[in-house]
Short mmCIF file of C-alpha atoms in Angstrom, two decimals:
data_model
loop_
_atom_site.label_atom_id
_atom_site.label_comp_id
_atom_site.label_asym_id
_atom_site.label_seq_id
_atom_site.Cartn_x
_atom_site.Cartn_y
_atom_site.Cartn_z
CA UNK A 36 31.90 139.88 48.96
CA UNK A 37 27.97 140.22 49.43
CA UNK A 38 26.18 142.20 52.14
CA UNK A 39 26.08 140.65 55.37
CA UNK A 40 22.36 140.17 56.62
CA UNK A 41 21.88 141.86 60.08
CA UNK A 42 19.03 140.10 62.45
CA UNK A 43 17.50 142.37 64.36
CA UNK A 44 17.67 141.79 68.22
CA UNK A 45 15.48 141.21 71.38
CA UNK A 46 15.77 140.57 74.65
CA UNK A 47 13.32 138.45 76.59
CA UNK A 48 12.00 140.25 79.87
CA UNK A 49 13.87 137.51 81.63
CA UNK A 50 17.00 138.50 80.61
CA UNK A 51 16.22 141.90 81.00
CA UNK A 52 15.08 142.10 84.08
CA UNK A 53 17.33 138.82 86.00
CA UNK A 54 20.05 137.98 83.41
CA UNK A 55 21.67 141.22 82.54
CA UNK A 56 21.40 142.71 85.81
CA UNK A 57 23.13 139.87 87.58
CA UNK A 58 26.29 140.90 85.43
CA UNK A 59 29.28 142.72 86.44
CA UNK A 60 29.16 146.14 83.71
CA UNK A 61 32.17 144.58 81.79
CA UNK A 62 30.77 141.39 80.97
CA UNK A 63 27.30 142.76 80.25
CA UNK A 64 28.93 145.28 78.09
CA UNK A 65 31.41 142.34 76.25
CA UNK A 66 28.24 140.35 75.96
CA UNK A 67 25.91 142.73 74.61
CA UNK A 68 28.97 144.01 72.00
CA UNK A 69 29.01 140.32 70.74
CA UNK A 70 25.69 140.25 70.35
CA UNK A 71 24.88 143.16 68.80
CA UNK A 72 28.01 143.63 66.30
CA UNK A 73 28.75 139.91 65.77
CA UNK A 74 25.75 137.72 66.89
CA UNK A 75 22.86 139.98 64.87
CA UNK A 76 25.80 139.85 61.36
CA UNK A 77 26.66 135.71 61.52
CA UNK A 78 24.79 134.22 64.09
CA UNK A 79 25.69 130.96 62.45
CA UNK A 80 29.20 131.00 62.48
CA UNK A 81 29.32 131.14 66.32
CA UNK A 82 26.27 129.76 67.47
CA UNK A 83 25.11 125.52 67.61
CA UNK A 84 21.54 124.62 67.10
CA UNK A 85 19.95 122.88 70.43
CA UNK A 86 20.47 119.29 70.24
CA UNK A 87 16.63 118.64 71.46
CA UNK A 88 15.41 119.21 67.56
CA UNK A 89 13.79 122.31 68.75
CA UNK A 90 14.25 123.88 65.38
CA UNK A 91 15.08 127.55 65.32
CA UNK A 92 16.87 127.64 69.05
CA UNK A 93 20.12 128.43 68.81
CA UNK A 94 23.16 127.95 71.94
CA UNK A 95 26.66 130.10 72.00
CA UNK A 96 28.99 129.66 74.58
CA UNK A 97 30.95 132.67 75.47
CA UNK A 98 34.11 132.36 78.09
CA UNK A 99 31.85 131.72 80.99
CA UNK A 100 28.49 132.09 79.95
CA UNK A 101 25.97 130.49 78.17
CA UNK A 102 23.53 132.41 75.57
CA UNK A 103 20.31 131.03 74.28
CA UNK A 104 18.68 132.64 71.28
CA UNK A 105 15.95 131.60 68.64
CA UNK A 106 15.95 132.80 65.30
CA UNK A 107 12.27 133.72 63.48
CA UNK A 108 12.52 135.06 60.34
CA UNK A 109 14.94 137.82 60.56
CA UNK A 110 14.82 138.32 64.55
CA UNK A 111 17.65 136.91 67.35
CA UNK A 112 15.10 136.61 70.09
CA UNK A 113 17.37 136.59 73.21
CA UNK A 114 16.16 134.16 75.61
CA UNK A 115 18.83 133.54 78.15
CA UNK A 116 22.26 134.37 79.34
CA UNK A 117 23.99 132.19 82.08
CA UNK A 118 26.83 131.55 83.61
CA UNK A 119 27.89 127.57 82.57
CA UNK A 120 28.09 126.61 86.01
CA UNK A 121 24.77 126.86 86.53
CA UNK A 122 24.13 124.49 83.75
CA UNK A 123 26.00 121.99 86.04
CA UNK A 124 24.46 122.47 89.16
CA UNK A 125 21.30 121.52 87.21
CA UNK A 126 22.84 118.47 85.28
CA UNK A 127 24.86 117.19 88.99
CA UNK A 128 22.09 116.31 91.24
CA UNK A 129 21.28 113.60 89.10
CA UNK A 130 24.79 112.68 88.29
CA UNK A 131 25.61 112.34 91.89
CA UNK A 132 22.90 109.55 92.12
CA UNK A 133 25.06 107.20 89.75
#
């Protein structure tokens, strides 16, 4: 079997400074583990491209969280981490009006 490619990683000052913080130290340190030793190997065996045809952004869902990335060239640019809930709460007020 062939070398895996590693993608070097980066986390946007968003989710450095708001995201990451927000986290209780076990799920920050199971999120950062998957990112780092599985995301950064094969981030195309867990991850779904966004369905708005923004090419090169990226979605994983992990337990209760949702992880944003975009890939450029060989760098997993972190952009988000959030808890799918909150994805709701943004989606609902608009459902409720149906």
């Amino acid at each position: 079997m062939g070398e895996e490619k590693k993608f070097r990683i980066r986390l946007h000052e968003r989710v450095l400074n708001e995201d990451l913080p927000s986290l209780k130290p076990s799920i920050k340190d199971a999120l950062l583990f998957f990112i780092t030793e599985k995301l950064a190997k094969r981030p195309f065996s867990y991850a779904k491209p966004l369905r708005t045809g923004a090419e090169g952004y990226w979605k994983v869902r992990l337990g209760d969280y949702i992880l944003g990335f975009r890939i450029i060239d060989d760098l997993l640019l972190i952009l988000s981490i959030i808890p799918f809930y909150k994805l709701y709460k943004v989606i609902s007020p608009q459902e409720k009006m149906h």
